[in-house]
PDB file of C-alpha atoms in Angstrom:
ATOM      1  CA  UNK Z 766      98.379  70.325 114.947  1.00 70.00           C
ATOM      2  CA  UNK Z 767      96.347  72.988 116.680  1.00 71.00           C
ATOM      3  CA  UNK Z 768      99.391  74.753 118.116  1.00 78.00           C
ATOM      4  CA  UNK Z 769      99.302  78.530 118.380  1.00 80.00           C
ATOM      5  CA  UNK Z 770     102.441  80.021 116.825  1.00 85.00           C
ATOM      6  CA  UNK Z 771     103.827  82.526 119.310  1.00 90.00           C
ATOM      7  CA  UNK Z 772     107.199  83.573 117.935  1.00 94.00           C
ATOM      8  CA  UNK Z 773     109.591  83.147 115.006  1.00 96.00           C
ATOM      9  CA  UNK Z 774     113.278  84.028 115.200  1.00 96.00           C
ATOM     10  CA  UNK Z 775     115.769  84.090 112.335  1.00 96.00           C
ATOM     11  CA  UNK Z 776     119.391  83.802 113.461  1.00 96.00           C
ATOM     12  CA  UNK Z 777     122.714  83.667 111.591  1.00 95.00           C
ATOM     13  CA  UNK Z 778     125.124  80.735 111.487  1.00 95.00           C
ATOM     14  CA  UNK Z 779     126.691  81.844 114.741  1.00 97.00           C
ATOM     15  CA  UNK Z 780     127.102  79.570 117.754  1.00 97.00           C
ATOM     16  CA  UNK Z 781     126.273  82.174 120.397  1.00 97.00           C
ATOM     17  CA  UNK Z 782     123.297  83.554 118.471  1.00 98.00           C
ATOM     18  CA  UNK Z 783     121.801  80.076 118.062  1.00 98.00           C
ATOM     19  CA  UNK Z 784     122.501  79.118 121.678  1.00 98.00           C
ATOM     20  CA  UNK Z 785     120.996  82.336 123.037  1.00 98.00           C
ATOM     21  CA  UNK Z 786     117.907  81.993 120.856  1.00 98.00           C
ATOM     22  CA  UNK Z 787     117.094  78.371 121.686  1.00 98.00           C
ATOM     23  CA  UNK Z 788     117.643  78.718 125.437  1.00 98.00           C
ATOM     24  CA  UNK Z 789     115.437  81.812 125.540  1.00 97.00           C
ATOM     25  CA  UNK Z 790     112.673  80.201 123.492  1.00 98.00           C
ATOM     26  CA  UNK Z 791     112.880  76.911 125.383  1.00 97.00           C
ATOM     27  CA  UNK Z 792     112.488  78.661 128.724  1.00 97.00           C
ATOM     28  CA  UNK Z 793     109.383  80.583 127.628  1.00 96.00           C
ATOM     29  CA  UNK Z 794     107.528  78.118 125.374  1.00 95.00           C
ATOM     30  CA  UNK Z 795     106.366  74.515 125.691  1.00 93.00           C
ATOM     31  CA  UNK Z 796     107.319  73.443 122.155  1.00 94.00           C
ATOM     32  CA  UNK Z 797     110.205  74.791 120.052  1.00 97.00           C
ATOM     33  CA  UNK Z 798     111.198  73.859 116.496  1.00 97.00           C
ATOM     34  CA  UNK Z 799     114.499  74.735 114.844  1.00 98.00           C
ATOM     35  CA  UNK Z 800     114.976  74.531 111.089  1.00 97.00           C
ATOM     36  CA  UNK Z 801     118.269  74.203 109.248  1.00 96.00           C
ATOM     37  CA  UNK Z 802     121.945  74.020 110.077  1.00 96.00           C
ATOM     38  CA  UNK Z 803     122.215  70.225 110.331  1.00 97.00           C
ATOM     39  CA  UNK Z 804     123.913  69.439 107.019  1.00 95.00           C
ATOM     40  CA  UNK Z 805     127.493  68.311 106.239  1.00 95.00           C
ATOM     41  CA  UNK Z 806     129.222  71.667 105.699  1.00 95.00           C
ATOM     42  CA  UNK Z 807     131.205  73.890 108.057  1.00 94.00           C
ATOM     43  CA  UNK Z 808     128.339  76.384 108.448  1.00 95.00           C
ATOM     44  CA  UNK Z 809     125.931  73.674 109.646  1.00 96.00           C
ATOM     45  CA  UNK Z 810     126.345  74.239 113.374  1.00 97.00           C
ATOM     46  CA  UNK Z 811     122.899  73.799 114.930  1.00 98.00           C
ATOM     47  CA  UNK Z 812     123.679  70.531 116.748  1.00 98.00           C
ATOM     48  CA  UNK Z 813     126.964  71.910 118.067  1.00 98.00           C
ATOM     49  CA  UNK Z 814     125.504  75.270 119.113  1.00 98.00           C
ATOM     50  CA  UNK Z 815     122.569  73.677 120.933  1.00 98.00           C
ATOM     51  CA  UNK Z 816     124.889  71.181 122.637  1.00 98.00           C
ATOM     52  CA  UNK Z 817     127.053  74.065 123.857  1.00 98.00           C
ATOM     53  CA  UNK Z 818     123.947  75.922 125.041  1.00 97.00           C
ATOM     54  CA  UNK Z 819     123.212  73.065 127.442  1.00 97.00           C
ATOM     55  CA  UNK Z 820     126.794  72.205 128.354  1.00 97.00           C
ATOM     56  CA  UNK Z 821     126.990  68.798 126.695  1.00 98.00           C
ATOM     57  CA  UNK Z 822     129.272  67.224 124.093  1.00 98.00           C
ATOM     58  CA  UNK Z 823     128.357  65.785 120.722  1.00 98.00           C
ATOM     59  CA  UNK Z 824     128.082  62.014 120.303  1.00 98.00           C
ATOM     60  CA  UNK Z 825     128.075  60.043 117.067  1.00 98.00           C
ATOM     61  CA  UNK Z 826     124.826  58.126 116.658  1.00 98.00           C
ATOM     62  CA  UNK Z 827     125.661  54.783 115.069  1.00 97.00           C
ATOM     63  CA  UNK Z 828     122.092  53.950 114.087  1.00 97.00           C
ATOM     64  CA  UNK Z 829     121.736  57.190 112.144  1.00 97.00           C
ATOM     65  CA  UNK Z 830     125.034  56.476 110.375  1.00 96.00           C
ATOM     66  CA  UNK Z 831     123.846  53.017 109.394  1.00 95.00           C
ATOM     67  CA  UNK Z 832     120.467  54.254 108.168  1.00 95.00           C
ATOM     68  CA  UNK Z 833     122.198  56.975 106.158  1.00 94.00           C
ATOM     69  CA  UNK Z 834     124.505  54.410 104.553  1.00 91.00           C
ATOM     70  CA  UNK Z 835     121.725  51.896 103.844  1.00 90.00           C
ATOM     71  CA  UNK Z 836     119.481  54.467 102.194  1.00 89.00           C
ATOM     72  CA  UNK Z 837     122.307  56.024 100.193  1.00 87.00           C
ATOM     73  CA  UNK Z 838     123.377  52.659  98.809  1.00 82.00           C
ATOM     74  CA  UNK Z 839     119.802  51.729  97.897  1.00 82.00           C
ATOM     75  CA  UNK Z 840     119.195  55.004  96.117  1.00 80.00           C
ATOM     76  CA  UNK Z 841     122.554  55.303  94.351  1.00 75.00           C
ATOM     77  CA  UNK Z 842     123.447  51.627  93.845  1.00 70.00           C
ATOM     78  CA  UNK Z 843     126.922  52.566  95.031  1.00 66.00           C
ATOM     79  CA  UNK Z 844     128.403  49.645  97.013  1.00 67.00           C
ATOM     80  CA  UNK Z 845     131.482  51.695  97.966  1.00 74.00           C
ATOM     81  CA  UNK Z 846     129.556  54.613  99.444  1.00 79.00           C
ATOM     82  CA  UNK Z 847     131.686  55.974 102.287  1.00 87.00           C
ATOM     83  CA  UNK Z 848     130.716  57.437 105.615  1.00 90.00           C
ATOM     84  CA  UNK Z 849     133.010  60.448 105.346  1.00 93.00           C
ATOM     85  CA  UNK Z 850     133.722  62.892 108.164  1.00 95.00           C
ATOM     86  CA  UNK Z 851     131.420  65.396 106.462  1.00 94.00           C
ATOM     87  CA  UNK Z 852     128.586  62.875 106.480  1.00 94.00           C
ATOM     88  CA  UNK Z 853     129.289  61.955 110.081  1.00 96.00           C
ATOM     89  CA  UNK Z 854     128.631  65.611 110.990  1.00 96.00           C
ATOM     90  CA  UNK Z 855     124.976  64.921 110.257  1.00 97.00           C
ATOM     91  CA  UNK Z 856     124.907  62.180 112.917  1.00 98.00           C
ATOM     92  CA  UNK Z 857     126.721  64.055 115.694  1.00 98.00           C
ATOM     93  CA  UNK Z 858     123.962  64.864 118.181  1.00 98.00           C
ATOM     94  CA  UNK Z 859     123.989  66.534 121.606  1.00 98.00           C
ATOM     95  CA  UNK Z 860     124.757  63.841 124.174  1.00 98.00           C
ATOM     96  CA  UNK Z 861     121.650  62.668 126.006  1.00 97.00           C
ATOM     97  CA  UNK Z 862     119.229  63.990 123.377  1.00 98.00           C
ATOM     98  CA  UNK Z 863     116.038  62.095 122.631  1.00 97.00           C
ATOM     99  CA  UNK Z 864     116.337  60.722 119.088  1.00 98.00           C
ATOM    100  CA  UNK Z 865     112.955  60.255 117.406  1.00 98.00           C
ATOM    101  CA  UNK Z 866     112.821  58.258 114.179  1.00 97.00           C
ATOM    102  CA  UNK Z 867     109.428  59.389 113.015  1.00 96.00           C
ATOM    103  CA  UNK Z 868     109.591  58.506 109.319  1.00 95.00           C
ATOM    104  CA  UNK Z 869     110.915  55.143 108.080  1.00 93.00           C
ATOM    105  CA  UNK Z 870     111.512  56.635 104.623  1.00 92.00           C
ATOM    106  CA  UNK Z 871     114.085  59.088 105.980  1.00 95.00           C
ATOM    107  CA  UNK Z 872     117.396  58.424 107.694  1.00 96.00           C
ATOM    108  CA  UNK Z 873     117.409  61.800 109.432  1.00 97.00           C
ATOM    109  CA  UNK Z 874     115.716  61.726 112.858  1.00 98.00           C
ATOM    110  CA  UNK Z 875     114.210  64.507 114.921  1.00 98.00           C
ATOM    111  CA  UNK Z 876     116.624  65.277 117.743  1.00 98.00           C
ATOM    112  CA  UNK Z 877     114.988  66.634 120.912  1.00 98.00           C
ATOM    113  CA  UNK Z 878     117.036  68.572 123.465  1.00 98.00           C
ATOM    114  CA  UNK Z 879     115.874  69.858 126.852  1.00 97.00           C
ATOM    115  CA  UNK Z 880     112.572  67.989 126.323  1.00 94.00           C
ATOM    116  CA  UNK Z 881     111.102  70.663 124.067  1.00 95.00           C
ATOM    117  CA  UNK Z 882     113.626  71.745 121.404  1.00 98.00           C
ATOM    118  CA  UNK Z 883     112.961  69.766 118.215  1.00 98.00           C
ATOM    119  CA  UNK Z 884     115.860  70.064 115.757  1.00 98.00           C
ATOM    120  CA  UNK Z 885     114.783  69.678 112.120  1.00 98.00           C
ATOM    121  CA  UNK Z 886     116.351  70.150 108.671  1.00 97.00           C
ATOM    122  CA  UNK Z 887     115.892  73.334 106.696  1.00 95.00           C
ATOM    123  CA  UNK Z 888     114.800  71.680 103.435  1.00 95.00           C
ATOM    124  CA  UNK Z 889     111.066  72.531 103.339  1.00 94.00           C
ATOM    125  CA  UNK Z 890     109.911  69.115 102.084  1.00 95.00           C
ATOM    126  CA  UNK Z 891     111.911  67.257 104.740  1.00 95.00           C
ATOM    127  CA  UNK Z 892     110.833  69.687 107.455  1.00 96.00           C
ATOM    128  CA  UNK Z 893     107.168  69.199 106.590  1.00 95.00           C
ATOM    129  CA  UNK Z 894     107.531  65.415 106.338  1.00 96.00           C
ATOM    130  CA  UNK Z 895     109.187  65.156 109.749  1.00 97.00           C
ATOM    131  CA  UNK Z 896     106.719  67.515 111.427  1.00 95.00           C
ATOM    132  CA  UNK Z 897     103.916  65.332 110.073  1.00 94.00           C
ATOM    133  CA  UNK Z 898     105.629  62.270 111.540  1.00 95.00           C
ATOM    134  CA  UNK Z 899     106.064  64.082 114.847  1.00 94.00           C
ATOM    135  CA  UNK Z 900     102.348  64.538 115.323  1.00 92.00           C
ATOM    136  CA  UNK Z 901     101.793  61.624 117.765  1.00 92.00           C
ATOM    137  CA  UNK Z 902     104.770  62.790 119.844  1.00 92.00           C
ATOM    138  CA  UNK Z 903     103.537  66.390 119.904  1.00 91.00           C
ATOM    139  CA  UNK Z 904     100.012  65.315 120.828  1.00 88.00           C
ATOM    140  CA  UNK Z 905     101.415  63.234 123.684  1.00 89.00           C
ATOM    141  CA  UNK Z 906     103.513  66.186 124.829  1.00 88.00           C
ATOM    142  CA  UNK Z 907     100.506  68.501 124.745  1.00 86.00           C
ATOM    143  CA  UNK Z 908      98.418  66.008 126.725  1.00 87.00           C
ATOM    144  CA  UNK Z 909     101.126  65.744 129.395  1.00 88.00           C
ATOM    145  CA  UNK Z 910     101.089  69.544 129.690  1.00 83.00           C
ATOM    146  CA  UNK Z 911      97.273  69.628 129.790  1.00 83.00           C
ATOM    147  CA  UNK Z 912      97.260  71.584 126.530  1.00 80.00           C
ATOM    148  CA  UNK Z 913      94.211  71.155 124.315  1.00 77.00           C
ATOM    149  CA  UNK Z 914      94.780  71.305 120.544  1.00 75.00           C
ATOM    150  CA  UNK Z 915      92.838  74.171 119.039  1.00 77.00           C
ATOM    151  CA  UNK Z 916      91.084  73.915 115.696  1.00 84.00           C
ATOM    152  CA  UNK Z 917      91.635  77.048 113.646  1.00 88.00           C
ATOM    153  CA  UNK Z 918      89.486  78.134 110.721  1.00 93.00           C
ATOM    154  CA  UNK Z 919      90.689  80.380 107.919  1.00 94.00           C
ATOM    155  CA  UNK Z 920      89.030  82.094 104.998  1.00 96.00           C
ATOM    156  CA  UNK Z 921      90.930  84.211 102.485  1.00 97.00           C
ATOM    157  CA  UNK Z 922      89.140  86.926 100.540  1.00 97.00           C
ATOM    158  CA  UNK Z 923      90.781  88.455  97.468  1.00 97.00           C
ATOM    159  CA  UNK Z 924      90.061  91.851  95.955  1.00 96.00           C
ATOM    160  CA  UNK Z 925      91.281  93.906  93.026  1.00 96.00           C
ATOM    161  CA  UNK Z 926      91.055  97.054  95.160  1.00 95.00           C
ATOM    162  CA  UNK Z 927      94.196  98.579  96.656  1.00 94.00           C
ATOM    163  CA  UNK Z 928      95.084  98.250 100.327  1.00 95.00           C
ATOM    164  CA  UNK Z 929      94.545 101.965 100.864  1.00 94.00           C
ATOM    165  CA  UNK Z 930      90.971 101.679  99.623  1.00 96.00           C
ATOM    166  CA  UNK Z 931      90.011  98.668 101.750  1.00 96.00           C
ATOM    167  CA  UNK Z 932      91.805  99.698 104.962  1.00 96.00           C
ATOM    168  CA  UNK Z 933      88.804 101.548 106.529  1.00 96.00           C
ATOM    169  CA  UNK Z 934      86.562  98.517 105.961  1.00 97.00           C
ATOM    170  CA  UNK Z 935      89.081  96.141 107.528  1.00 97.00           C
ATOM    171  CA  UNK Z 936      89.674  98.421 110.506  1.00 96.00           C
ATOM    172  CA  UNK Z 937      85.950  98.660 111.215  1.00 96.00           C
ATOM    173  CA  UNK Z 938      85.377  94.923 110.908  1.00 97.00           C
ATOM    174  CA  UNK Z 939      88.388  94.038 113.043  1.00 96.00           C
ATOM    175  CA  UNK Z 940      86.818  96.097 115.840  1.00 95.00           C
ATOM    176  CA  UNK Z 941      83.492  94.350 115.269  1.00 96.00           C
ATOM    177  CA  UNK Z 942      84.982  90.829 115.179  1.00 96.00           C
ATOM    178  CA  UNK Z 943      87.512  91.098 117.974  1.00 92.00           C
ATOM    179  CA  UNK Z 944      87.905  87.337 118.381  1.00 92.00           C
ATOM    180  CA  UNK Z 945      89.192  86.764 114.841  1.00 95.00           C
ATOM    181  CA  UNK Z 946      92.490  87.856 113.344  1.00 95.00           C
ATOM    182  CA  UNK Z 947      92.291  89.827 110.104  1.00 96.00           C
ATOM    183  CA  UNK Z 948      95.439  90.235 108.021  1.00 96.00           C
ATOM    184  CA  UNK Z 949      95.929  92.139 104.768  1.00 96.00           C
ATOM    185  CA  UNK Z 950      98.528  90.884 102.266  1.00 96.00           C
ATOM    186  CA  UNK Z 951      99.085  93.019  99.148  1.00 95.00           C
ATOM    187  CA  UNK Z 952     100.476  91.588  95.913  1.00 91.00           C
ATOM    188  CA  UNK Z 953     103.182  93.130  93.774  1.00 88.00           C
ATOM    189  CA  UNK Z 954     100.963  93.965  90.828  1.00 85.00           C
ATOM    190  CA  UNK Z 955      97.979  91.768  90.023  1.00 88.00           C
ATOM    191  CA  UNK Z 956      97.817  88.068  90.870  1.00 89.00           C
ATOM    192  CA  UNK Z 957      96.613  85.302  88.517  1.00 90.00           C
ATOM    193  CA  UNK Z 958      92.967  85.855  89.486  1.00 91.00           C
ATOM    194  CA  UNK Z 959      93.239  89.627  89.228  1.00 92.00           C
ATOM    195  CA  UNK Z 960      93.760  89.998  92.949  1.00 94.00           C
ATOM    196  CA  UNK Z 961      95.655  92.993  94.279  1.00 95.00           C
ATOM    197  CA  UNK Z 962      95.202  92.167  97.985  1.00 96.00           C
ATOM    198  CA  UNK Z 963      94.380  88.928  99.819  1.00 97.00           C
ATOM    199  CA  UNK Z 964      92.716  89.300 103.224  1.00 97.00           C
ATOM    200  CA  UNK Z 965      93.099  86.430 105.699  1.00 97.00           C
ATOM    201  CA  UNK Z 966      90.493  85.848 108.424  1.00 96.00           C
ATOM    202  CA  UNK Z 967      91.548  83.330 111.093  1.00 94.00           C
ATOM    203  CA  UNK Z 968      89.855  82.261 114.318  1.00 93.00           C
ATOM    204  CA  UNK Z 969      88.645  79.419 116.520  1.00 89.00           C
ATOM    205  CA  UNK Z 970      84.930  80.149 116.107  1.00 92.00           C
ATOM    206  CA  UNK Z 971      84.002  78.837 112.650  1.00 93.00           C
ATOM    207  CA  UNK Z 972      80.700  80.708 112.478  1.00 95.00           C
ATOM    208  CA  UNK Z 973      82.343  83.976 113.468  1.00 96.00           C
ATOM    209  CA  UNK Z 974      85.150  83.513 110.926  1.00 96.00           C
ATOM    210  CA  UNK Z 975      82.670  82.916 108.104  1.00 96.00           C
ATOM    211  CA  UNK Z 976      80.473  85.853 109.123  1.00 97.00           C
ATOM    212  CA  UNK Z 977      83.479  88.166 109.218  1.00 97.00           C
ATOM    213  CA  UNK Z 978      84.609  86.840 105.834  1.00 97.00           C
ATOM    214  CA  UNK Z 979      81.142  87.432 104.364  1.00 97.00           C
ATOM    215  CA  UNK Z 980      81.080  91.048 105.518  1.00 97.00           C
ATOM    216  CA  UNK Z 981      84.639  91.643 104.349  1.00 98.00           C
ATOM    217  CA  UNK Z 982      83.842  90.144 100.952  1.00 97.00           C
ATOM    218  CA  UNK Z 983      80.872  92.484 100.594  1.00 97.00           C
ATOM    219  CA  UNK Z 984      82.786  95.495 101.910  1.00 97.00           C
ATOM    220  CA  UNK Z 985      85.792  95.209  99.606  1.00 96.00           C
ATOM    221  CA  UNK Z 986      84.076  93.837  96.478  1.00 95.00           C
ATOM    222  CA  UNK Z 987      86.009  90.621  96.868  1.00 96.00           C
ATOM    223  CA  UNK Z 988      85.709  86.894  96.310  1.00 96.00           C
ATOM    224  CA  UNK Z 989      86.605  83.754  98.260  1.00 95.00           C
ATOM    225  CA  UNK Z 990      90.237  82.958  97.498  1.00 94.00           C
ATOM    226  CA  UNK Z 991      90.768  79.983  99.815  1.00 90.00           C
ATOM    227  CA  UNK Z 992      89.363  78.406 102.983  1.00 84.00           C
ATOM    228  CA  UNK Z 993      90.531  75.630 105.270  1.00 84.00           C
ATOM    229  CA  UNK Z 994      90.650  74.353 108.829  1.00 73.00           C
ATOM    230  CA  UNK Z 995      93.523  73.015 110.934  1.00 72.00           C
ATOM    231  CA  UNK Z 996      94.013  70.481 112.378  1.00 62.00           C
TER     232      UNK Z 996
END
């Protein structure tokens, strides 16, 4: 999406911890995503904690309940599928939240609180699917804030050398290419291609990223492991 990731926080299933985290992040950043804690069990408290953070109650969303029921019956062929209290927990949203139904294949919506907190499930596949569906909304939000999406370029260079051996080369080249970010990620043992360390080079200037990658590859006796651009 061209969004610069500024901060990640991991918090326990604790109402105050979640509330403190989201209010702090929301007040300092334009776009916030939460992941997890929206299932049917007693430890799924994200909706409740975020509602408490902003002094609102929870309200049952009838449309979400109906979509949940319709999809469950289609997938399970169970005509007596019941909307139990546990299942209703997944449709109890902070009152006044903006409910975005971004993927017709999913019953779960993206619930937006305080205009910038986007509450998503923790299941990686569902999270990714909903974020993809959110793209038009996020682009509209960025435009309203006069934020320009940034295209990032990344090249990964692998090497069979140890991190201790390549560190001086990386330090020197990071100083030389100050406008790219160079990260070193060691493996536990050797990877499938014989790699011991993978070096990531990320930046906005494609030419600069590729030049830095070329010099790193030469300096650490490496090879191109992966390269891509986003968005």
